[in-house]
Short mmCIF file of C-alpha atoms and ligand atoms in Angstrom, two decimals:
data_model
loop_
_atom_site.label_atom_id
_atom_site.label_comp_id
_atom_site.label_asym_id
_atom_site.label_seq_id
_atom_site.Cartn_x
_atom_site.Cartn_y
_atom_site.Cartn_z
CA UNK A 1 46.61 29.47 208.73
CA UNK A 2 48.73 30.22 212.22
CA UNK A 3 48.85 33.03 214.14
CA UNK A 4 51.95 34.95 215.39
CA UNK A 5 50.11 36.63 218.46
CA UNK A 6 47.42 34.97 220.68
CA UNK A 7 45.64 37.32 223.09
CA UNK A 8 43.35 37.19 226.01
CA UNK A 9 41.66 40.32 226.80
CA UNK A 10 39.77 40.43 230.09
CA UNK A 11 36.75 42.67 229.05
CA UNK A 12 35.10 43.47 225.54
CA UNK A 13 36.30 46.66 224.90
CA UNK A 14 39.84 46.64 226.46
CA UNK A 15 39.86 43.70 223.84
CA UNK A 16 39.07 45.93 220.85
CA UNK A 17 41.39 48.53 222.22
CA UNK A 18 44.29 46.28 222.08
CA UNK A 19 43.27 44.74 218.43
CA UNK A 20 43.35 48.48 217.34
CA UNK A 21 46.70 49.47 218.82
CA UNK A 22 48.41 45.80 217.30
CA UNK A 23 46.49 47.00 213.47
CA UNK A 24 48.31 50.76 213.92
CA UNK A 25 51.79 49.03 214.53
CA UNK A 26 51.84 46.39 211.26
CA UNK A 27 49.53 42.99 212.57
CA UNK A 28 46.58 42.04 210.77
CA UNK A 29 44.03 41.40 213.60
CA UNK A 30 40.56 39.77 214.67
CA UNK A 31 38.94 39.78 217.43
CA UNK A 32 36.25 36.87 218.73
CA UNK A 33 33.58 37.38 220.84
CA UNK A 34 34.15 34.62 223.78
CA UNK A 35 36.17 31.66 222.96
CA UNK A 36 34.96 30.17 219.73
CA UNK A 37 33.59 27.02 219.12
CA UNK A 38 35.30 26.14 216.12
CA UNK A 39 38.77 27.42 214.42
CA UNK A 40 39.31 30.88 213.09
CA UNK A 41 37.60 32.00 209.99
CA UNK A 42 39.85 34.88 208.60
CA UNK A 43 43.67 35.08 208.07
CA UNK A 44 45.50 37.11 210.44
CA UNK A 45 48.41 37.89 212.29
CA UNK A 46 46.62 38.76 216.04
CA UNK A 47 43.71 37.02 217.14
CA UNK A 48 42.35 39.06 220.54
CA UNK A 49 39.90 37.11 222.36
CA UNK A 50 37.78 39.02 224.39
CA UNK A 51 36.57 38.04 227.53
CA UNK A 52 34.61 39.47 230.40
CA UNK A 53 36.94 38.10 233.13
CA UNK A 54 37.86 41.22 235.13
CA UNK A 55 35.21 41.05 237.63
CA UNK A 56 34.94 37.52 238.11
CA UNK A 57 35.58 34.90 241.08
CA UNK A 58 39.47 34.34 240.15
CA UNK A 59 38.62 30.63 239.61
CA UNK A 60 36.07 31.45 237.05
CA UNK A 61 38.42 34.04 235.27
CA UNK A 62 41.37 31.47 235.32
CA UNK A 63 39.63 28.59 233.40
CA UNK A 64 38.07 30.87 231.07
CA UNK A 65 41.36 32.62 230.52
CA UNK A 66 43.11 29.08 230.20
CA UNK A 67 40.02 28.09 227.77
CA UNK A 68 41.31 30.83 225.60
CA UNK A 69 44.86 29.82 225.86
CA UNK A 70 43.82 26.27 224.55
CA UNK A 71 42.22 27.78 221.69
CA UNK A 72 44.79 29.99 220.57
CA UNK A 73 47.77 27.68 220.73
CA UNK A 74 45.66 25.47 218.66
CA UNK A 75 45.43 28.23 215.94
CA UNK A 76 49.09 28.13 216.33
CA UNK A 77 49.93 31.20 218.56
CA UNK A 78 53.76 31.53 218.83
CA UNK A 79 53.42 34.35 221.57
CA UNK A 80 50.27 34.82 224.46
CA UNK A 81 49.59 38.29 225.29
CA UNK A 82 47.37 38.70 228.31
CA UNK A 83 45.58 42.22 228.40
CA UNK A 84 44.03 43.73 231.39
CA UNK A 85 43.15 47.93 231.88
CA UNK A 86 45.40 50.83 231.92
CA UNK A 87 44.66 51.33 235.45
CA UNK A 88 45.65 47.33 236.59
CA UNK A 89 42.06 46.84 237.97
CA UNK A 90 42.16 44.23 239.94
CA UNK A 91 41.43 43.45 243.70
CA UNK A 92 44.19 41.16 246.01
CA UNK A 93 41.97 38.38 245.18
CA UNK A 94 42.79 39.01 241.66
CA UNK A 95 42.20 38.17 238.90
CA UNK A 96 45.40 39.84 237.12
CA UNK A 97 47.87 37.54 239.48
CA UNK A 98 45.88 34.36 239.57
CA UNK A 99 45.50 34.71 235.68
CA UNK A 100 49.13 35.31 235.00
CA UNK A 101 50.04 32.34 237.29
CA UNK A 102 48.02 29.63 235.57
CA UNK A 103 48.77 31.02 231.73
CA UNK A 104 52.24 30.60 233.52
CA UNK A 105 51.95 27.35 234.84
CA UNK A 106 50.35 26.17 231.89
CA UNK A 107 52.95 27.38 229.13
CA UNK A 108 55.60 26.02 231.68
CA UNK A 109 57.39 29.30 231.65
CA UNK A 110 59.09 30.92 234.80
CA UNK A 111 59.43 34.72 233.57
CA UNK A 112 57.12 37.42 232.38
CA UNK A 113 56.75 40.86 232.82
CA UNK A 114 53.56 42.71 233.53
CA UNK A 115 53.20 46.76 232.78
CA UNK A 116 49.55 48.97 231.65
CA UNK A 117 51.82 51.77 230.59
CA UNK A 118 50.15 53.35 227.68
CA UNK A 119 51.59 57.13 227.15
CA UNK A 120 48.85 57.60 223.97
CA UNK A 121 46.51 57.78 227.14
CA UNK A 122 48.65 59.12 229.92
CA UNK A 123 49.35 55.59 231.61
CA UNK A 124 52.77 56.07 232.72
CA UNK A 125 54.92 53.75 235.15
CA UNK A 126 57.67 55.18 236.65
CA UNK A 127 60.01 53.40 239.50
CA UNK A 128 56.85 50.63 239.67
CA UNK A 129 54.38 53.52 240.28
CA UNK A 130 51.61 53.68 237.91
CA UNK A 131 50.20 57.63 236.96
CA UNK A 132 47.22 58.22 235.66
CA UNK A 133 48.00 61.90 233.88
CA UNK A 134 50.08 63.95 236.66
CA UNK A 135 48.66 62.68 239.44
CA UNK A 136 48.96 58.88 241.14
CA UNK A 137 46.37 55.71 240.51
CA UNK A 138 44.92 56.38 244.16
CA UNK A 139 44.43 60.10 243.49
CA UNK A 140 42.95 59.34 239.68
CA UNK A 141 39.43 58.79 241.12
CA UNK A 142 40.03 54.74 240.65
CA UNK A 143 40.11 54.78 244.62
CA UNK A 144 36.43 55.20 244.27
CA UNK A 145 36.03 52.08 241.61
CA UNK A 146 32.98 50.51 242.61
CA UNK A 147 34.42 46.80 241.79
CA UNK A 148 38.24 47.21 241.71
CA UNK A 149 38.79 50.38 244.11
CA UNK A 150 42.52 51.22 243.25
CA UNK A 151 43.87 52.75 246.69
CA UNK A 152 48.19 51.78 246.17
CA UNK A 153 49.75 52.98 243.10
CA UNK A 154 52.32 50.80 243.60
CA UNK A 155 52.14 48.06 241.39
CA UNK A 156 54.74 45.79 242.73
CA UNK A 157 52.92 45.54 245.79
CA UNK A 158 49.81 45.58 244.24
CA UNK A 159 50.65 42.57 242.14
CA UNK A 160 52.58 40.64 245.00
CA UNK A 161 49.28 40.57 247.30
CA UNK A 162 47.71 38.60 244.15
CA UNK A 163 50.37 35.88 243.01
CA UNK A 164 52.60 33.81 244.86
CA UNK A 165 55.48 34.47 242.20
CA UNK A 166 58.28 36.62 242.99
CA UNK A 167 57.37 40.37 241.83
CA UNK A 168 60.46 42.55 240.78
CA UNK A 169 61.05 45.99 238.90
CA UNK A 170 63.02 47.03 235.24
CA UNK A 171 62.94 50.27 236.21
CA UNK A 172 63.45 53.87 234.12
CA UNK A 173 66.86 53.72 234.32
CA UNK A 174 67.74 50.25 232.86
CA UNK A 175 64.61 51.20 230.47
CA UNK A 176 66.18 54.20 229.17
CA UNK A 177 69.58 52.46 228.11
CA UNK A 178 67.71 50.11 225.67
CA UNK A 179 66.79 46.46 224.42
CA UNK A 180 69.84 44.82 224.94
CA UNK A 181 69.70 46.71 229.09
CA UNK A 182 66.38 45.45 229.52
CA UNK A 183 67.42 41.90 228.67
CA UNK A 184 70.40 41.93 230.65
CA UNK A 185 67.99 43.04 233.54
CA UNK A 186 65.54 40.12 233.36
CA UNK A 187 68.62 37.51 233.28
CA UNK A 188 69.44 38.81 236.13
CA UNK A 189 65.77 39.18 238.00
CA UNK A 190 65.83 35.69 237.01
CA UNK A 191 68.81 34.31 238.61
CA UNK A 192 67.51 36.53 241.91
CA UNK A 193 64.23 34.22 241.48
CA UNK A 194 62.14 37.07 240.46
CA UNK A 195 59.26 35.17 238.06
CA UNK A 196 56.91 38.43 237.20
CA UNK A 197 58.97 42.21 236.13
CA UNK A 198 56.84 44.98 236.29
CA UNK A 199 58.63 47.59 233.23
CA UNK A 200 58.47 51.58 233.94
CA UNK A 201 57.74 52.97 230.40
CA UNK A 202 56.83 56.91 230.62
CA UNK A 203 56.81 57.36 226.33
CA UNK A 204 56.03 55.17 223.28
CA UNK A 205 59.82 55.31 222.80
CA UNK A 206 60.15 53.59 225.85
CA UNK A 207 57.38 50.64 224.73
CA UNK A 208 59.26 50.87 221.56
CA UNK A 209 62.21 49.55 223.36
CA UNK A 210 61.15 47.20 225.05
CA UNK A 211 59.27 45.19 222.09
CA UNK A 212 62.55 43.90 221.21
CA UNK A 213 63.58 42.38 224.83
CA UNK A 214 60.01 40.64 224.51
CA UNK A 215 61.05 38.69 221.46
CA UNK A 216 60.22 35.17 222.29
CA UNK A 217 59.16 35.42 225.44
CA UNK A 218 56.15 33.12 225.77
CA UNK A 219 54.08 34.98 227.76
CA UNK A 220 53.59 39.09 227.45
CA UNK A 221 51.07 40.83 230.24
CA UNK A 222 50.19 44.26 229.42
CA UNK A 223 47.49 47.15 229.08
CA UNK A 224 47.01 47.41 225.58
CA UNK A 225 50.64 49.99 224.88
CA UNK A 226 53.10 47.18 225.12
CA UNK A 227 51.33 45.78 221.94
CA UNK A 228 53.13 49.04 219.65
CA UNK A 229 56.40 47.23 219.87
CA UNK A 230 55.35 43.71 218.90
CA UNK A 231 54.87 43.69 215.57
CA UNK A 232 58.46 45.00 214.42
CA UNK A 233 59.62 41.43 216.39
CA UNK A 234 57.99 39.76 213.16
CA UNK A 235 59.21 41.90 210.74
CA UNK A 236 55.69 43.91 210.70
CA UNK A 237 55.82 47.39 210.02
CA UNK A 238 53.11 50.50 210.92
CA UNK A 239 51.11 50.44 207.77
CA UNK A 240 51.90 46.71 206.94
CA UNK A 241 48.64 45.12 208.10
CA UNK A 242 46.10 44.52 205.55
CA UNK A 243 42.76 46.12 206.87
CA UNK A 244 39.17 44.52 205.21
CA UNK A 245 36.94 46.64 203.35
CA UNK A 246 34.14 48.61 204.29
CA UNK A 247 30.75 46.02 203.39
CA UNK A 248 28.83 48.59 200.67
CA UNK A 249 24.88 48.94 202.22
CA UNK A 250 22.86 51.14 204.46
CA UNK A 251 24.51 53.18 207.32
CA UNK A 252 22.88 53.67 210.59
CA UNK A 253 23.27 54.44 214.35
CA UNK A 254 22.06 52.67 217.09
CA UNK A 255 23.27 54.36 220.58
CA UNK A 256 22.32 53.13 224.58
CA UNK A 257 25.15 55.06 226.20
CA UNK A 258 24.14 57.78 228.01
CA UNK A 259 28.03 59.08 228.36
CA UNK A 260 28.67 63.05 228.38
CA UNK A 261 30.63 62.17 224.73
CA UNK A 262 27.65 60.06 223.13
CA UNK A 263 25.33 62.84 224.28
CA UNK A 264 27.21 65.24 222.08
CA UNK A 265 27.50 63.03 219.48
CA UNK A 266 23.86 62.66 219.16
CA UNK A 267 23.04 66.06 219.47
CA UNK A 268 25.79 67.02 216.82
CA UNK A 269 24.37 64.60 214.34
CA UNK A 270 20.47 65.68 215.03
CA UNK A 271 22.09 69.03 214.67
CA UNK A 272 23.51 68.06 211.01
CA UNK A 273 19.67 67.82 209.93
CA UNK A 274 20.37 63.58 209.75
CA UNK A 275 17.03 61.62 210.39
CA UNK A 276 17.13 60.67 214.46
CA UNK A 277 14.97 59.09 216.25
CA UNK A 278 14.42 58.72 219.83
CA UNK A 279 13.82 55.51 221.81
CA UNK A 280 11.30 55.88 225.23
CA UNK A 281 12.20 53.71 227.21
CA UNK A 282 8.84 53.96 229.58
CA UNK A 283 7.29 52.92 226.67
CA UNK A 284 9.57 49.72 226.29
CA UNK A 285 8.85 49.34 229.47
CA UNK A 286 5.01 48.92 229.30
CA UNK A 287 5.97 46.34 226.43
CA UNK A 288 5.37 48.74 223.08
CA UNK A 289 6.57 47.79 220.28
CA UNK A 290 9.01 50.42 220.11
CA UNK A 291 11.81 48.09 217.85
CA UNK A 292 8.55 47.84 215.31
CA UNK A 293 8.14 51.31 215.13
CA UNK A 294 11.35 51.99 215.19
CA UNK A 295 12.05 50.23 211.79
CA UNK A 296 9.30 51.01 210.10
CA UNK A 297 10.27 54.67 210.59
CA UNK A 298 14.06 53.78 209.44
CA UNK A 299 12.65 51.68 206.25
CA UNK A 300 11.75 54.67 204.12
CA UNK A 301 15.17 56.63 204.98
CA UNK A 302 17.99 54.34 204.58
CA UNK A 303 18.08 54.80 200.97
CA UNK A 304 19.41 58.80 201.46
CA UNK A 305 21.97 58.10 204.28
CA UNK A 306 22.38 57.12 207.91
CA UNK A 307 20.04 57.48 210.33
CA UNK A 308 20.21 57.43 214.29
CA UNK A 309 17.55 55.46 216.58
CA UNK A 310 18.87 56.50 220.23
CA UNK A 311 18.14 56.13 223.67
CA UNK A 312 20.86 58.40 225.00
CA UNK A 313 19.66 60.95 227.86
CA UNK A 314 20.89 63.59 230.13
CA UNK A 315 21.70 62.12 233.56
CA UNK A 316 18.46 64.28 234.97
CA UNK A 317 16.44 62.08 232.09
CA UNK A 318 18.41 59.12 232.79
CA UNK A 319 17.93 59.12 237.11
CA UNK A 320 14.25 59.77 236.07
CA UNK A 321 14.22 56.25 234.08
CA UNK A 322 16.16 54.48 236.64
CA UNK A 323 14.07 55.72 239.78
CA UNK A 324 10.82 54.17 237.65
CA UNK A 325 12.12 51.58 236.21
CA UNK A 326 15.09 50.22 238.35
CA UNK A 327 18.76 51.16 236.94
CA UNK A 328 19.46 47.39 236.02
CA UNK A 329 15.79 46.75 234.78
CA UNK A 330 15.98 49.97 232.85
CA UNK A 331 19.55 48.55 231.22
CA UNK A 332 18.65 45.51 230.42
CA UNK A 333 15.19 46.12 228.54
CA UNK A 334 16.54 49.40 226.59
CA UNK A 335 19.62 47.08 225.34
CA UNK A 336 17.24 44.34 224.12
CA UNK A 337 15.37 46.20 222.27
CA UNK A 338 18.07 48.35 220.78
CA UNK A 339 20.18 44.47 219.98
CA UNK A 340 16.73 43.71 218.10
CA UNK A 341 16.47 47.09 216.21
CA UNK A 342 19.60 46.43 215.25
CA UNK A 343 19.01 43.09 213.73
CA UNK A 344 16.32 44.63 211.72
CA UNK A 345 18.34 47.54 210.62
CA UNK A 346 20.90 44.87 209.17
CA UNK A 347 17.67 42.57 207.82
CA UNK A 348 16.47 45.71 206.11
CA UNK A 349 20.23 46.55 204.43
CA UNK A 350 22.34 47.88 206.73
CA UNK A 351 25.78 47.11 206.24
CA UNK A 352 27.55 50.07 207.83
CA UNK A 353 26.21 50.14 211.95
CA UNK A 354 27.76 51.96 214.17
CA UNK A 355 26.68 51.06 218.10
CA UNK A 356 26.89 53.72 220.90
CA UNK A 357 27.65 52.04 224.23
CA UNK A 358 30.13 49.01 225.48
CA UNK A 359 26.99 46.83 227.43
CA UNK A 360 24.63 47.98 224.73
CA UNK A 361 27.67 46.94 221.96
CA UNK A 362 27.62 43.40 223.53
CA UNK A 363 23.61 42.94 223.72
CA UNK A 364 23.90 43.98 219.57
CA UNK A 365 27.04 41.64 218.62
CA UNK A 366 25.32 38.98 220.62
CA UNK A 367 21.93 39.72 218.67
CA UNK A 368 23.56 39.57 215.01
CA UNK A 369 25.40 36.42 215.97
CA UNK A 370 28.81 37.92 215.16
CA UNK A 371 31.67 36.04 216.99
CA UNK A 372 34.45 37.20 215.17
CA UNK A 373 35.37 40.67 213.73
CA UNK A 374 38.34 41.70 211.72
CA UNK A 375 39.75 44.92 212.91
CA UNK A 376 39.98 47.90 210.20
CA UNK A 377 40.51 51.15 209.82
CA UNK A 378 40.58 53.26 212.69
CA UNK A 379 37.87 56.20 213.07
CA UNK A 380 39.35 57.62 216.37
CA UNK A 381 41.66 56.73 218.85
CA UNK A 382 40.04 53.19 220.60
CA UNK A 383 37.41 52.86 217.78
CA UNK A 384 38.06 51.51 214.63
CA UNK A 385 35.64 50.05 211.80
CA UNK A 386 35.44 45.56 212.09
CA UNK A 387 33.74 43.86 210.01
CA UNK A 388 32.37 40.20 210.09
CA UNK A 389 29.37 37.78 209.48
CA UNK A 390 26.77 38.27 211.73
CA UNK A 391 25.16 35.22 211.24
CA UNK A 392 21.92 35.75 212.75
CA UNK A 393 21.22 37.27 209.31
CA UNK A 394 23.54 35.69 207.37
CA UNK A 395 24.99 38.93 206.24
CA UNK A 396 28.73 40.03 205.95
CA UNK A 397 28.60 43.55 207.61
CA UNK A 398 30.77 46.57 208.79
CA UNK A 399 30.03 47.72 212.43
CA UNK A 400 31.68 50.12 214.72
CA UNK A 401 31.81 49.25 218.78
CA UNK A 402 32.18 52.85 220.20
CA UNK A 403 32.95 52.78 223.95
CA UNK A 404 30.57 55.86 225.65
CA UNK A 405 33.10 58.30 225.85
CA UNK A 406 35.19 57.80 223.20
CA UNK A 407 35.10 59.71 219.76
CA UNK A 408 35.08 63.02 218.70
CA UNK A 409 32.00 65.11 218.80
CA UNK A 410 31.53 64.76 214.58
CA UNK A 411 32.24 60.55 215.36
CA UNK A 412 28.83 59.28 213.26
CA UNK A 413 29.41 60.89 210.32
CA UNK A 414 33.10 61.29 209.77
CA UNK A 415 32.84 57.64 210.27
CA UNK A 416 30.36 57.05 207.59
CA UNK A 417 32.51 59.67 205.48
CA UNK A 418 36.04 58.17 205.94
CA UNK A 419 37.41 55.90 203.14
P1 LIG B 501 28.68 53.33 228.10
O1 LIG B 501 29.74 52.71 227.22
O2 LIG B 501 28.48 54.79 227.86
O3 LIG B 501 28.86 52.97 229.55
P2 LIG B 501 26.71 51.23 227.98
O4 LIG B 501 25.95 50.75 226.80
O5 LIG B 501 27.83 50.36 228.50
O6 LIG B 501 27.29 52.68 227.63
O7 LIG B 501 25.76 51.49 229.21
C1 LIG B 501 24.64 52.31 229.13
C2 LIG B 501 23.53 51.64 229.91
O8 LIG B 501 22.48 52.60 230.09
C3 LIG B 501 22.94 50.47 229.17
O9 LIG B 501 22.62 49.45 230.06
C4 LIG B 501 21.68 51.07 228.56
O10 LIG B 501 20.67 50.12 228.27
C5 LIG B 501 21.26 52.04 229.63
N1 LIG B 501 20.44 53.15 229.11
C6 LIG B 501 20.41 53.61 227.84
N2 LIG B 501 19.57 54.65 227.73
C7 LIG B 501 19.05 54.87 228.94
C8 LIG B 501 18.09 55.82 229.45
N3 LIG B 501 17.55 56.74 228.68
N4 LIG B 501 17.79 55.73 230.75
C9 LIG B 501 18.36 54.80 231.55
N5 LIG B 501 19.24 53.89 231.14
C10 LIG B 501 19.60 53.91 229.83
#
């Protein structure tokens, strides 16, 4: 079993992003949690390997990154795409510069190009600048980042403070004239020296076009967009990959975000007349056994359809919580104890979970023991149904990683109701 694409992915659900958009364009695709011990279990065209690398001393995030690269060469990766955010977040210490160097340096390859265009969510580059909707990066509200404040929108200077690599442009107009322009372009940013092209793409059509100029190119650096025109370069067509089936069992809901789109999702389910239950997280807090409760209330129910056990809160409820408790405190004990309601939810017969949150998602994964998941279907854009063995259990299971504010306002059950 060998791979045709080997990613790194420098946070969990940036990772699961990327897996979706390489499943919509033809590639089969699984995702591992961390770099796994032993070789993959599944077949599949994409492995993504998702790290949490984006906030991390750049030494750190370069040997983890390079850990990954080791792994997925061994699995027989023809082609190593490193994916980082939509908005490049990054500081000049790195780590998107210090990362690209060392895959670099360590696939012994002088040339790569490095755009987070993705036009699906209004990530445009255009003559190196990088919009976020109409307006620039700096004006998107990324300025105010509390890790990786985004104040230039221009990437070429942005990525020259963090490498030591020649940074050059393939800019709209060469873009616009097609594959065979764009790799006329980087022979000749490579004979100026130039070792790292940022692309302008303002469209899909123009990501479309530029899959083809990234045939064999050892190393690809992208948000997750570039990934739509990667697939045709192995013959793979939209529609070709073969996505696993839904695990037949219990549905439920577990949700920690407290994001203004989970919040609507919870009330529209409650609203639907679905069984929902409420976590208090004061009462977690004083060490109830509010996980105990919580299943024995879910027991009875999950024979007549999904149910929802939630902590989710208005940001009044939520500051309330945090000034009591401590906003870390408050995080860490309400995901524990929704990562071991979980667990019991699965030990009881769940085999459809959906999870609410992207910290609370990686307390839960981490809990069932699942390290990797095959991407499926998707439910909406960012969020698509995996499924794996969480082996905490030693069940094969279905689960859904919802990022807070993704999903339409309907997301539970039209998940539960598609296929
Ligand atoms: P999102 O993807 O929306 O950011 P996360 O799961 O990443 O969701 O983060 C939500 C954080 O808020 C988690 O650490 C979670 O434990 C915490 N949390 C959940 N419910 C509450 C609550 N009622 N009060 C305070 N914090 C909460």
């Amino acid at each position: 079993m060998s791979i045709k694409l080997g990613c790194i992915a420098d946070d969990f659900t940036g990772a699961t992003d990327l897996a979706n958009n390489l499943v919509r364009a033809g590639m089969s695709a699984v995702q591992t949690i961390g770099v796994p011990g032993g070789s993959l279990r599944a077949d599949a065209d994409a492995v993504v390997v998702a790290l949490k690398t984006r906030s991390l001393p750049a030494d750190e995030a370069v040997a983890q990154s390079l850990a990954a690269l080791a792994w997925l060469r061994a699995q027989g990766a023809e082609q190593i795409y490193f994916k980082y955010c939509s908005t490049f977040d990054s500081t000049p210490q790195g780590n998107i510069g210090p990362v690209t160097d060392a895959l670099m340096a360590r696939l012994g390859t002088d040339f790569t190009i490095a755009t987070p265009a993705f036009p699906d969510n209004k990530r445009t580059v255009f003559k190196g600048y990088l919009f976020v909707g109409d307006v620039l990066l700096n004006e998107s509200g990324m300025q105010h980042h509390p890790l990786t404040p985004m104040t230039d929108p221009n990437l070429l200077r942005v990525l020259a403070a963090q490498t030591r690599r020649k940074v050059g442009l393939i800019d709209h107009a060469v873009v616009a004239r097609g594959s065979a322009a764009i790799r006329e372009r980087i022979a000749a940013l490579r004979a100026e020296g130039v070792e790292i092209a940022i692309v302008d793409a303002v469209s899909n059509d123009d990501l479309l076009v530029l899959g083809p100029a990234l045939k064999g190119m050892p190393l690809v650096t992208a948000g997750s967009g570039v990934a739509i025109g990667l697939p045709a370069n192995w013959g793979l067509a939209p529609g070709s990959a073969k996505a696993p089936a839904r695990v037949a069992g219990a549905q439920a809901v577990v949700a920690g975000s407290c994001s203004a789109a989970t919040n609507g999702q919870v009330a529209a389910f409650i609203a639907s007349g679905r069984p929902a239950l409420a976590l208090d997280p004061l009462r977690i807090a004083a060490g109830e056994d509010v996980a105990g409760e919580a299943l024995a209330w879910a027991r009875p129910l999950l024979a007549s359809g999904p149910v929802l056990l939630y902590s989710t809160a208005a940001p009044d409820s939520v500051r309330q919580t945090q000034g009591a408790l401590g906003a870390e405190r408050a995080g860490a004990l309400i995901e524990a104890e929704i990562a071991r309601i979980a667990r019991g939810l699965v030990e009881l017969g769940v085999r459809q979970l959906i999870v609410a949150g992207g910290e609370t998602s990686g307390a839960v994964v981490q809990a069932l023991g699942l390290e990797q998941i095959a991407i499926g279907e998707q439910i909406d854009p960012g969020v698509p149904w995996c499924s794996g063995h969480a082996a905490a259990v030693d069940a094969d299971i279905s689960i859904a990683l919802k990022s807070g504010n993704f999903g339409a306002t309907d997301f539970f059950l039209k998940a539960f109701a598609q296929g």
